[in-house]
Coordinates of C-alpha atoms in Angstrom, one line a residue:
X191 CA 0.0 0.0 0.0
X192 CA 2.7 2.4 0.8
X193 CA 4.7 1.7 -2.3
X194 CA 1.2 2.0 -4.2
X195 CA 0.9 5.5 -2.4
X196 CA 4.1 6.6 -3.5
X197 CA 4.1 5.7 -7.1
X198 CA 0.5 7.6 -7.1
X199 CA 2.5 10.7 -5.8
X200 CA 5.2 10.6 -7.9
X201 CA 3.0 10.6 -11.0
X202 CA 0.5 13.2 -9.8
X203 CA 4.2 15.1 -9.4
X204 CA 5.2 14.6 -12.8
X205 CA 4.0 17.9 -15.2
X206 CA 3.7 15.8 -17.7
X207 CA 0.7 14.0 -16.5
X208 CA -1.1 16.9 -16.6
X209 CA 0.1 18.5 -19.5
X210 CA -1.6 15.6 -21.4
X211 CA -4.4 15.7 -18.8
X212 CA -5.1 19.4 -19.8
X213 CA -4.5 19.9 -23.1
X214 CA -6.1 16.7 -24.4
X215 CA -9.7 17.7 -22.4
X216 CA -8.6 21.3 -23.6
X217 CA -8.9 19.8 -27.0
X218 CA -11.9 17.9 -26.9
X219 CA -13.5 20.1 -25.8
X220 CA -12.6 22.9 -28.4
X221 CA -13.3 20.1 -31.2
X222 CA -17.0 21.3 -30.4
X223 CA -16.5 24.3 -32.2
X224 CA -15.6 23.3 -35.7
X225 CA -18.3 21.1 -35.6
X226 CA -21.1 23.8 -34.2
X227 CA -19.8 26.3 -36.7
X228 CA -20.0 23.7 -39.7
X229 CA -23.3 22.5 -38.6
X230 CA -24.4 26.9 -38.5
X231 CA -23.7 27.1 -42.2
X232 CA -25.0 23.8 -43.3
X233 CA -28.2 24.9 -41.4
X234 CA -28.8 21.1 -40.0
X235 CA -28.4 19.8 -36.6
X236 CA -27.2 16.6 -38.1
X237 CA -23.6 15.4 -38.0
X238 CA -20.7 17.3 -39.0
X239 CA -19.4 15.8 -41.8
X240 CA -23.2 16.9 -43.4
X241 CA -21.4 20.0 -43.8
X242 CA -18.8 20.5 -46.3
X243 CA -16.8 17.6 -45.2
X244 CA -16.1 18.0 -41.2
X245 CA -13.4 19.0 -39.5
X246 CA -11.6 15.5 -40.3
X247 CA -10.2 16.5 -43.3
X248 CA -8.6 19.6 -42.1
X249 CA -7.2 17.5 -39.4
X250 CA -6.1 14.9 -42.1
X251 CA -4.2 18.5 -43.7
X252 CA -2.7 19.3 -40.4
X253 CA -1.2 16.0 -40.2
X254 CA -0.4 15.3 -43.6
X255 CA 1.7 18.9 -43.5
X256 CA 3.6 18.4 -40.1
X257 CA 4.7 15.0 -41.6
X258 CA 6.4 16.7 -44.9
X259 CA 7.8 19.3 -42.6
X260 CA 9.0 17.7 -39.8
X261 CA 12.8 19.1 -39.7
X262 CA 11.8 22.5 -39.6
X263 CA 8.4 22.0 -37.3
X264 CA 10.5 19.7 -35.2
X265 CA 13.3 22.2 -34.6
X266 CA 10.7 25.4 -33.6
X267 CA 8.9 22.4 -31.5
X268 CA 11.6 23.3 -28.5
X269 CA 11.3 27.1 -28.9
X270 CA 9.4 28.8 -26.0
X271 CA 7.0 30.7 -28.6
X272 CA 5.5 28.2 -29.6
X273 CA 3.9 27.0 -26.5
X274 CA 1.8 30.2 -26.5
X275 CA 1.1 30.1 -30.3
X276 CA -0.1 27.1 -30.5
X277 CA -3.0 27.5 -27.2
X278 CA -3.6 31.0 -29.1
X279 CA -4.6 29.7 -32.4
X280 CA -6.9 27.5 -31.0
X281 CA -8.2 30.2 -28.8
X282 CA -8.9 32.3 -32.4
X283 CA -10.3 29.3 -34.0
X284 CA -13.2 28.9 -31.6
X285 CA -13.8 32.0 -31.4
X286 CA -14.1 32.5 -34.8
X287 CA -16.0 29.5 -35.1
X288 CA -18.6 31.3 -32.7
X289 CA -19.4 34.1 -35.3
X290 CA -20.8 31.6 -37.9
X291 CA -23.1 32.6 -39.8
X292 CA -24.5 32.7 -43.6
X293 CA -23.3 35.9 -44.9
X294 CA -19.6 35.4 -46.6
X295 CA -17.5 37.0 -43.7
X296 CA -19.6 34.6 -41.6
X297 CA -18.8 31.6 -43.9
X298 CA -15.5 32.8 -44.2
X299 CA -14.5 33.1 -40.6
X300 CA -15.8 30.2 -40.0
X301 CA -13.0 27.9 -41.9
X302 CA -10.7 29.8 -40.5
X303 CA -11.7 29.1 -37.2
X304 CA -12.2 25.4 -38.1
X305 CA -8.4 25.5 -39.5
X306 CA -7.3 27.4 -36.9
X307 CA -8.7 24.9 -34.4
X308 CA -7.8 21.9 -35.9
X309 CA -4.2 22.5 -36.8
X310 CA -3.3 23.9 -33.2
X311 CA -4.9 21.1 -31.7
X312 CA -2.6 18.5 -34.0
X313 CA 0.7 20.4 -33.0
X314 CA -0.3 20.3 -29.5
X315 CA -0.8 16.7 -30.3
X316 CA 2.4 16.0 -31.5
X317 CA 4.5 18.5 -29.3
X318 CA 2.7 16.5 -26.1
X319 CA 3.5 13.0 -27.6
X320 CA 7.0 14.1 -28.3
X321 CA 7.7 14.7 -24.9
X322 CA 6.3 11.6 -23.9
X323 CA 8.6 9.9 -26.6
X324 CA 11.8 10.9 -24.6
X325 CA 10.4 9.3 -21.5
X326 CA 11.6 6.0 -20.6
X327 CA 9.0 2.9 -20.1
X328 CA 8.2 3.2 -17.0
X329 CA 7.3 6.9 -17.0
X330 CA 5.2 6.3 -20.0
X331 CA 3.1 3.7 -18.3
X332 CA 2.7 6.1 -15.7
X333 CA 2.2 9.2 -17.7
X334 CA -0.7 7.7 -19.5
X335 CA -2.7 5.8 -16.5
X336 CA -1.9 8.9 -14.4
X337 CA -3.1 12.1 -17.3
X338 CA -6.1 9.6 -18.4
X339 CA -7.8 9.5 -14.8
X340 CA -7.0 12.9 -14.8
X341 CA -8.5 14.1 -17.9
X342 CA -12.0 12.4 -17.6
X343 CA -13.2 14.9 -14.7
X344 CA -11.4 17.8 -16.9
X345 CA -12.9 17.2 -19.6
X346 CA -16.6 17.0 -18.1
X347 CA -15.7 20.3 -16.7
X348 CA -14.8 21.6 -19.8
X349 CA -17.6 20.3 -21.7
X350 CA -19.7 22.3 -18.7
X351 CA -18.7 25.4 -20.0
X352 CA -16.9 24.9 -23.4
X353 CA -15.7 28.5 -24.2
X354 CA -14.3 29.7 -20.9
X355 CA -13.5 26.4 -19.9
X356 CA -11.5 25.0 -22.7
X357 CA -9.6 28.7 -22.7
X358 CA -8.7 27.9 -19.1
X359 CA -7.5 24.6 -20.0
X360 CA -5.3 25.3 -22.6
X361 CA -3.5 27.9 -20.3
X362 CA -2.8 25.4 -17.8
X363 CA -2.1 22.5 -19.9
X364 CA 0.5 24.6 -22.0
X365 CA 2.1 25.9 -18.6
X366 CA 2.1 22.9 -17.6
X367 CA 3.8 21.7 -21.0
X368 CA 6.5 24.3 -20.7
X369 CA 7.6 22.8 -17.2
X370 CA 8.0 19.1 -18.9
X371 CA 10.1 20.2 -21.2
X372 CA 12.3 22.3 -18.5
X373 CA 12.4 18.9 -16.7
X374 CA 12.7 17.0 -19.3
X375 CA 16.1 19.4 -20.4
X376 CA 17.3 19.2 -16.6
X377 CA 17.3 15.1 -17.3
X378 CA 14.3 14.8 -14.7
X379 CA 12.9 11.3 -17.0
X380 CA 15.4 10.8 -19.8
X381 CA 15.3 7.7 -21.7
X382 CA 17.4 5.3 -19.1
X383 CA 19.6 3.7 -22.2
X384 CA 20.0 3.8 -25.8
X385 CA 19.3 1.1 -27.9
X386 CA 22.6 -0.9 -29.0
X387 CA 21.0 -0.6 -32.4
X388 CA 19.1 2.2 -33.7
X389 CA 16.6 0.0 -36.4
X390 CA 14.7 0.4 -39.6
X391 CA 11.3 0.2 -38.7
X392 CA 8.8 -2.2 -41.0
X393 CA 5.4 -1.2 -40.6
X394 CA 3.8 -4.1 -42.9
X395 CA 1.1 -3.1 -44.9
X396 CA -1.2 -5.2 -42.5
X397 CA -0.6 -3.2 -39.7
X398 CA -1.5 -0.2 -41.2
X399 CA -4.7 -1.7 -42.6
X400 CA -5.8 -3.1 -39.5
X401 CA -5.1 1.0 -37.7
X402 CA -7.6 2.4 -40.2
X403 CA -9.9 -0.2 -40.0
X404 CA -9.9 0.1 -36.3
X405 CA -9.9 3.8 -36.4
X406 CA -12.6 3.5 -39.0
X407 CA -15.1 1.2 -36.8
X408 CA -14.6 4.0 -33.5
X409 CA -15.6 6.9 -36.3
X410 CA -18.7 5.2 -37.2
X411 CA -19.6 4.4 -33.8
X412 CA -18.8 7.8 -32.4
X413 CA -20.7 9.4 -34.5
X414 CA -23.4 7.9 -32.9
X415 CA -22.9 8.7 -29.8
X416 CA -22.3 12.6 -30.4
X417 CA -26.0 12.8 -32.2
X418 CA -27.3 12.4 -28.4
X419 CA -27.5 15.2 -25.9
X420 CA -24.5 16.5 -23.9
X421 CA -25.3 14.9 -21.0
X422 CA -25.6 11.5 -22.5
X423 CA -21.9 12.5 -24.4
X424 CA -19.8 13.6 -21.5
X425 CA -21.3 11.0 -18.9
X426 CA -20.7 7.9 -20.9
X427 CA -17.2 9.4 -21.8
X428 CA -16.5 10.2 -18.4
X429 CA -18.2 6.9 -16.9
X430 CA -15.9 4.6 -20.1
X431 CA -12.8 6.7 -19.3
X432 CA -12.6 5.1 -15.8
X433 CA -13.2 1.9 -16.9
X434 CA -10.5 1.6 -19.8
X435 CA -8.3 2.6 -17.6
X436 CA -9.2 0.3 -15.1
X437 CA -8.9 -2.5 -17.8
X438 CA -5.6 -1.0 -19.0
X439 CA -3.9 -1.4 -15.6
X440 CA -5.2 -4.8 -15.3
X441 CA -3.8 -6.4 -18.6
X442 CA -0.6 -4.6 -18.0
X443 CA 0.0 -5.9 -14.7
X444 CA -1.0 -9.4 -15.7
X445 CA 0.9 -10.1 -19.0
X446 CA 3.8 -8.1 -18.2
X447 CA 5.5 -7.9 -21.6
X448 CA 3.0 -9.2 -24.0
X449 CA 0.6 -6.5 -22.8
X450 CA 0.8 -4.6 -25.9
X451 CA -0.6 -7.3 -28.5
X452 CA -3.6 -8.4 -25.8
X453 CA -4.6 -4.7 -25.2
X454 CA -4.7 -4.3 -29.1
X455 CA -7.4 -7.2 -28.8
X456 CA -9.1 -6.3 -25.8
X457 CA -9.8 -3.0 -27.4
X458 CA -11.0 -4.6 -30.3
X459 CA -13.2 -6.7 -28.6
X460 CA -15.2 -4.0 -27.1
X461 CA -16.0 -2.4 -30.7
X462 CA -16.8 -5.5 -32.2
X463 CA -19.4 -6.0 -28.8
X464 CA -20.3 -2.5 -29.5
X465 CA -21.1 -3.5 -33.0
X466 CA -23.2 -6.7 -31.9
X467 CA -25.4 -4.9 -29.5
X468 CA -26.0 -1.9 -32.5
X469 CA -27.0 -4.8 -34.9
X470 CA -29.4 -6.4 -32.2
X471 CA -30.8 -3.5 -31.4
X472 CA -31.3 -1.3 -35.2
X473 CA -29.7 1.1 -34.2
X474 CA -28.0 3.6 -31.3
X475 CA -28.0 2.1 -27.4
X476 CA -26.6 3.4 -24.6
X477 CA -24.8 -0.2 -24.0
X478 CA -23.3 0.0 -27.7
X479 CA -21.9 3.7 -27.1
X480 CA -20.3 2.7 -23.6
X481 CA -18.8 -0.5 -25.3
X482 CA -17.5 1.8 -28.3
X483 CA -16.5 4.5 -25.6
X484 CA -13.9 2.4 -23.8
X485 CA -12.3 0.5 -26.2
X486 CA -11.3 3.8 -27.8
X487 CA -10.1 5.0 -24.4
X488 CA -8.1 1.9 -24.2
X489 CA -7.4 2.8 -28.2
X490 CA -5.9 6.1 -27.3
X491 CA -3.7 5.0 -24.1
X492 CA -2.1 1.8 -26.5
X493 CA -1.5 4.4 -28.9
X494 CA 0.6 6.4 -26.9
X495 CA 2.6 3.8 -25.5
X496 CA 3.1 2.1 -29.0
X497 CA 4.3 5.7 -30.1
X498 CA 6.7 6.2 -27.3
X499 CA 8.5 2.3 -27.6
X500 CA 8.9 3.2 -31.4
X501 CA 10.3 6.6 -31.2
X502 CA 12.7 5.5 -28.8
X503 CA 14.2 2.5 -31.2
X504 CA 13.7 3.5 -34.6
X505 CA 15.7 5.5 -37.3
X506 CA 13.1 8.6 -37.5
X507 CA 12.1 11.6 -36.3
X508 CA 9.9 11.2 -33.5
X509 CA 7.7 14.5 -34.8
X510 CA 7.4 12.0 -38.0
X511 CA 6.6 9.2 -37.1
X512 CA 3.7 10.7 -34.6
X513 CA 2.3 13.2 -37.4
X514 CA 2.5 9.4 -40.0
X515 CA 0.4 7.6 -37.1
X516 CA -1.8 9.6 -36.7
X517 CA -2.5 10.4 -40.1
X518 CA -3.1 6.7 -40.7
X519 CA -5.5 7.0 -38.0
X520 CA -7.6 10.4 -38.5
X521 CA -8.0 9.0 -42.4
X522 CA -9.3 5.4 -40.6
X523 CA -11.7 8.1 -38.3
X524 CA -12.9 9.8 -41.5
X525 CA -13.7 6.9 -43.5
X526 CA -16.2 5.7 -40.8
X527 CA -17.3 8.9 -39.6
X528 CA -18.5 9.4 -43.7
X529 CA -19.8 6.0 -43.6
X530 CA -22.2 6.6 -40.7
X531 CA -23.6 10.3 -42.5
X532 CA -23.9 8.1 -45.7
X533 CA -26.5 5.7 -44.0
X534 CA -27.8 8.7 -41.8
X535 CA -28.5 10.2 -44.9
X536 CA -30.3 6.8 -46.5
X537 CA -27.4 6.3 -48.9
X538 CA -26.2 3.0 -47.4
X539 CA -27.4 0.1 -45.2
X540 CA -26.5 1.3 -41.6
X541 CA -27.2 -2.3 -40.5
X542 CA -24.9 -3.7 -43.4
X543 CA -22.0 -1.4 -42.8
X544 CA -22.3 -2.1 -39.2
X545 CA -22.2 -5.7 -40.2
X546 CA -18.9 -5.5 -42.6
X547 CA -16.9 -3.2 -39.9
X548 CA -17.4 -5.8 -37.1
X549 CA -15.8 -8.8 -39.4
X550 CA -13.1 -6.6 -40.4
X551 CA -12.4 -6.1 -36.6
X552 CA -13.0 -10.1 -36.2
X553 CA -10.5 -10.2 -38.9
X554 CA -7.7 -7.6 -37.4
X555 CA -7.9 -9.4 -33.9
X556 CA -7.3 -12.8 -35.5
X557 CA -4.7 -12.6 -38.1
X558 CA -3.7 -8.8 -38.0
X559 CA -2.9 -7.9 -34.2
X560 CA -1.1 -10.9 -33.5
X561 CA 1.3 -11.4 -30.4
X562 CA 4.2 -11.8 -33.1
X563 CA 3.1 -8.9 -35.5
X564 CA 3.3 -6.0 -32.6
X565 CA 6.4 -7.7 -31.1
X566 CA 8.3 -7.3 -34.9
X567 CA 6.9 -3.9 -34.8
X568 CA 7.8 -3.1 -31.2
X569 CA 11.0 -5.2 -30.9
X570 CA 11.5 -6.3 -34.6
X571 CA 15.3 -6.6 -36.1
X572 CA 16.6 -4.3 -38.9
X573 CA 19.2 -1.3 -39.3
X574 CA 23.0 -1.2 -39.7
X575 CA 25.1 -2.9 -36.5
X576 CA 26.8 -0.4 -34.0
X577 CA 30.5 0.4 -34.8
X578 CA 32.6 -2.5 -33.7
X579 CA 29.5 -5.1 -33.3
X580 CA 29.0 -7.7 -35.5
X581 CA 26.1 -8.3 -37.4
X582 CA 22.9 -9.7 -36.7
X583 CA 20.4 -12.7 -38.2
X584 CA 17.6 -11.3 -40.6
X585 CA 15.3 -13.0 -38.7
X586 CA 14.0 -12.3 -35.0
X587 CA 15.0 -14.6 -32.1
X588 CA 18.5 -15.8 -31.4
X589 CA 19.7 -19.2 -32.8
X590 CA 21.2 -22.1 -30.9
X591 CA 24.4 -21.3 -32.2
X592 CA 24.1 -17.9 -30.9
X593 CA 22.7 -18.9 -27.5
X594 CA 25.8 -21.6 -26.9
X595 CA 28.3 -18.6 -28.0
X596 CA 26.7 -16.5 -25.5
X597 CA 27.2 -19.5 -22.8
X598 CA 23.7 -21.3 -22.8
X599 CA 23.8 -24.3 -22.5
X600 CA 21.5 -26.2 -25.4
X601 CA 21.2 -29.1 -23.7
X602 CA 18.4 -29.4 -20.6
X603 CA 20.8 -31.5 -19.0
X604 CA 23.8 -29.5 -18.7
X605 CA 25.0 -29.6 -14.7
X606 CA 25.3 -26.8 -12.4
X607 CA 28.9 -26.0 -11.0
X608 CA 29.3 -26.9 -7.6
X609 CA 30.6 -23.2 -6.8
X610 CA 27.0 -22.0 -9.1
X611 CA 25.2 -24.1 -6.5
X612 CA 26.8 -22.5 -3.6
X613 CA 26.2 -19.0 -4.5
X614 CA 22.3 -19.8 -4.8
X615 CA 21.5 -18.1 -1.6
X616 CA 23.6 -15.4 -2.8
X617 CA 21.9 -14.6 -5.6
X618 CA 18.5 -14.8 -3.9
X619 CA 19.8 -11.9 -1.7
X620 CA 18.2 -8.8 -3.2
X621 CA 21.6 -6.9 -2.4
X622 CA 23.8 -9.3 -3.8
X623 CA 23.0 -7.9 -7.8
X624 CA 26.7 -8.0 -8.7
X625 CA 28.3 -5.4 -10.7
X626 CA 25.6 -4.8 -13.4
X627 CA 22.7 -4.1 -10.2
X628 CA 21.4 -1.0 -11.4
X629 CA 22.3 -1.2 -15.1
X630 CA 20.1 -3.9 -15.0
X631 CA 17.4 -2.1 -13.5
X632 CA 17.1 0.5 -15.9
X633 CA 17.5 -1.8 -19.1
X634 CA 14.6 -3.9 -17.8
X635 CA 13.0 -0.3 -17.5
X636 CA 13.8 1.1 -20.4
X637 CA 12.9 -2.5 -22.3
X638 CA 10.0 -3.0 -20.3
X639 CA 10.9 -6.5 -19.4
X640 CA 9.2 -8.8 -17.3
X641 CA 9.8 -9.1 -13.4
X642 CA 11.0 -12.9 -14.4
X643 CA 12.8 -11.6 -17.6
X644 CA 14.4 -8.8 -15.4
X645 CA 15.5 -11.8 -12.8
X646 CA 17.0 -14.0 -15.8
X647 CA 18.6 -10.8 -16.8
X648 CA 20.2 -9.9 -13.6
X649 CA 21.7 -13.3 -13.3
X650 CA 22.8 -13.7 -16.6
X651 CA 25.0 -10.5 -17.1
X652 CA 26.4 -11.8 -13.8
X653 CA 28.0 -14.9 -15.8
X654 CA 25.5 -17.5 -14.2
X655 CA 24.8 -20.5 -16.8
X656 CA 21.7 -21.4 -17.9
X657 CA 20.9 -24.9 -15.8
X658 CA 22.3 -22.5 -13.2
X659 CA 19.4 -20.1 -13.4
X660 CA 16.2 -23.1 -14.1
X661 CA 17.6 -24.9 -11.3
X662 CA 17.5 -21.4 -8.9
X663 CA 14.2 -20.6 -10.4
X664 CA 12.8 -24.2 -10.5
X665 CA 11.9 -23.9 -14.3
X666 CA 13.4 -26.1 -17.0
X667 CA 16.5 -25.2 -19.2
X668 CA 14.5 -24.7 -22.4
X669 CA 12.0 -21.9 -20.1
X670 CA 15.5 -19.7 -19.4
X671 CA 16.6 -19.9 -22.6
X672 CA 13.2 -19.0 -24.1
X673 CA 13.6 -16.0 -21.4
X674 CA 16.4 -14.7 -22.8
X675 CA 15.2 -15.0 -26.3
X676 CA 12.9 -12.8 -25.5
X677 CA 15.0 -10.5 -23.7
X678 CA 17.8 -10.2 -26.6
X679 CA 14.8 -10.0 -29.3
X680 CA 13.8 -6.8 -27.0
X681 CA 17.1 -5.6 -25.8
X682 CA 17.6 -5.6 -29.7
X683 CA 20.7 -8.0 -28.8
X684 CA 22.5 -10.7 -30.3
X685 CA 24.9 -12.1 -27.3
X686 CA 26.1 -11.5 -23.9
X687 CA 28.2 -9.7 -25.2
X688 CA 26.3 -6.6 -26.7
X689 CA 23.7 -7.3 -23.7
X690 CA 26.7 -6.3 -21.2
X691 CA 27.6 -3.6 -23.6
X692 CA 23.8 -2.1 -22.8
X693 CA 23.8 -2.4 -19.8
X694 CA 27.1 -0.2 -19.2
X695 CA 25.8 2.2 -21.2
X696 CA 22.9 2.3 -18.8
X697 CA 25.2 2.1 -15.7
X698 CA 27.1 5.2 -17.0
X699 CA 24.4 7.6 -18.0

């Protein structure tokens, strides 16, 4: 309980919680705007993409530009400026966005507004995820349970009194921002290590299907919800925000390192329910929107933390790869946000589209989000060797041949030294972590290994063998060796070697 206590207070501490906290519920509640002013000219209460397209596309623009000009957007990113620019703009956009009207400076004002609003609120996007990018695992996981339960209360405050209270959060989210980044400069939650390797990331085309098709069945279902009235929007937002995060935590904590690949199909579980109980039902249900609702809060927390485990191993700019992502995703968003206003509108089968989203979901949680799929993404191999290392196997996964150079044994019944044997008490002693004690601990941060994986690993670095470590841990030979498989597959590793390397470089910064 007190270490529970503590970790709580050290992540309320962090600014960067609440930076995300703030500006996120700053900027759903701004995204009100666009869509008020669109739905002014089109003279329908409908939904927005009935008029002139929605904000979508503009935020599809946004994107599209800050990924073709990410060198120079990434280098003002850091300037002070900026972090009142950016809060300003969206401050103009809404209120120009409130002076809609039908006459052509109305009309006119209006998508400026809308482009005002929408390309401030995807640099604050990007210049929030950024940050996060440079923090190391553990921070992340913290930074995203901790500004999520955060941000639900904001933003039903916010959504309470949208103008003044989405002004008042952007102030304190971008102050808050500016602090994150002093911290971050002062080395308050650097990365713990670099990566050995620096790779070339493969996104297969897969993936990047199965990301639009996912963003694609939250847009249609979304859309939904935000037909009902503001009360119904912000309490099942609110109510779903708990939950997912709830959920989150849970998976986490239980699968340690394979987290990643069963959130990705716990999330998708809850759309494809969502889309089961809008097919039994013809149509919108409260059960169906707080299905919808907290897979995509669990949608937006796996995003983040897929975002900031790429940034930190790949061979891009982070500012790229974020603006890429999420342009993936707001295109996926579009798609079935148009879908739904097509069979609003009696141009399509709502029932039928409904139908073909939830087997494409089926279809991305069988064969698409696989456990191996997001590991080669996360994890995968690729990229030119480190001065002075030699090169690696294509393919993922160290060989036997590998594993005996590296000392492990391949056969189950290799025997333990006598002196091994002896030092088992040793090694069970917390203290006794040998030379490599608090290297150790921040690779297994930094890699977000497993409690086990993080035990094989301590041992391992220390010289131990193998049948040395199954017969301390009273698990077979084949079960280490699988361990530390894993471990050099996310370590991005190839023998002790490079592993020792690592951790040094850990040690020393």
């Amino acid at each position: 309980m007190n270490n529970a206590w503590q970790t709580a207070r050290a992540t309320l501490a962090m600014p960067l919680v609440w930076a995300m906290a703030l500006l996120f519920a700053a900027m759903e509640t701004s995204s009100a705007f666009p869509v008020g002013a669109l739905q002014a000219l089109s003279g329908t209460p409908g939904p927005p993409l009935t008029a002139f397209g929605g904000p979508e596309l503009l935020s599809v623009a946004a994107y599209g530009l800050l990924f073709a000009a990410a060198r120079p957007i990434g280098s003002a990113i850091a300037h002070p400026w900026l972090f009142a620019v950016a809060p300003a703009a969206n401050v103009l956009g809404m209120l120009l966005c409130a002076g809609a009207s039908d006459s052509a400076y109305g009309i006119a004002s209006a998508w400026i507004g809308v482009t005002c609003v929408q390309g401030a609120s995807a640099l604050l996007t990007v210049m929030v995820l950024e940050l996060l990018c440079s923090c190391s695992s553990l921070w992340v996981l913290r930074a995203v349970v901790g500004s999520a339960l955060v941000n639900a209360p904001l933003a039903a405050i916010g959504d309470g009194a949208p103008f003044g209270g989405a002004i008042a959060l952007l102030v304190a989210g971008s102050a808050a921002l500016g602090l994150s980044y002093r911290a971050w400069r002062r080395g308050a939650w650097a990365p713990c290590a670099d990566p050995v390797f620096k790779r070339i990331g493969s996104f297969p085309p897969s993936l990047v299907a199965g990301l639009a098709v996912v963003s694609a069945g939250f847009g249609f279902l979304q859309q939904l919800l935000y037909q009902q009235d503001i009360e119904v929007v912000v309490g099942v937002i609110t109510g779903t925000k708990f939950a997912a995060v709830l959920l989150f935590v849970a998976v986490a904590g239980l699968l340690g390192s394979a987290f990643v690949a069963m959130l990705a199909k716990t999330l998708i579980t809850f759309a494809t329910a969502a889309f089961l109980v809008f097919l039994a039902q013809g149509g919108y249900s409260p059960l169906s929107s707080a299905l919808m609702s907290t897979g995509y809060s669990l949608f937006e927390m796996t995003t983040y933390l897929v975002l900031a485990e790429l940034a930190l191993s790949l061979r891009v700019r982070p500012l790229s790869l974020l603006a890429a992502f999420y342009l993936i995703e707001t295109v996926g968003y579009l798609v079935g946000c148009s879908l739904e206003a097509a069979a609003d509108a009696g141009a399509l089968d709502g029932r039928m589209v409904a139908a073909v989203l939830a087997l494409a979901l089926l279809v991305c949680a069988v064969w698409v989000f696989t456990e191996k799929h997001v590991n080669d993404l996360l994890w995968g191999r690729g990229g030119e060797p480190a001065a002075g290392v030699a090169a690696r196997e294509p393919e993922g996964g160290a060989s036997a041949e590998a594993l005996e150079a590296a000392g492990i044994e391949c056969d189950a019944g290799s025997a333990v030294s006598s002196a091994e044997v002896g030092d088992a008490e040793a090694v069970r002693d917390p203290a006794a972590s040998g030379p490599y004690g608090q290297g150790v601990t921040l690779v297994a941060e930094r890699f977000r290994l497993s409690p086990r994986e993080t035990e094989v690993l301590r041992l391992f670095a220390a010289g131990r063998s193998a049948a040395f470590i199954a017969e301390l841990q009273f698990v077979t030979t084949n079960t280490v060796r699988s361990h530390i498989k894993h471990i050099y597959g996310k370590c991005d590793v190839h023998s002790r070697q490079e592993l020792i390397t690592l951790i040094e470089r850990a040690t020393d910064r």
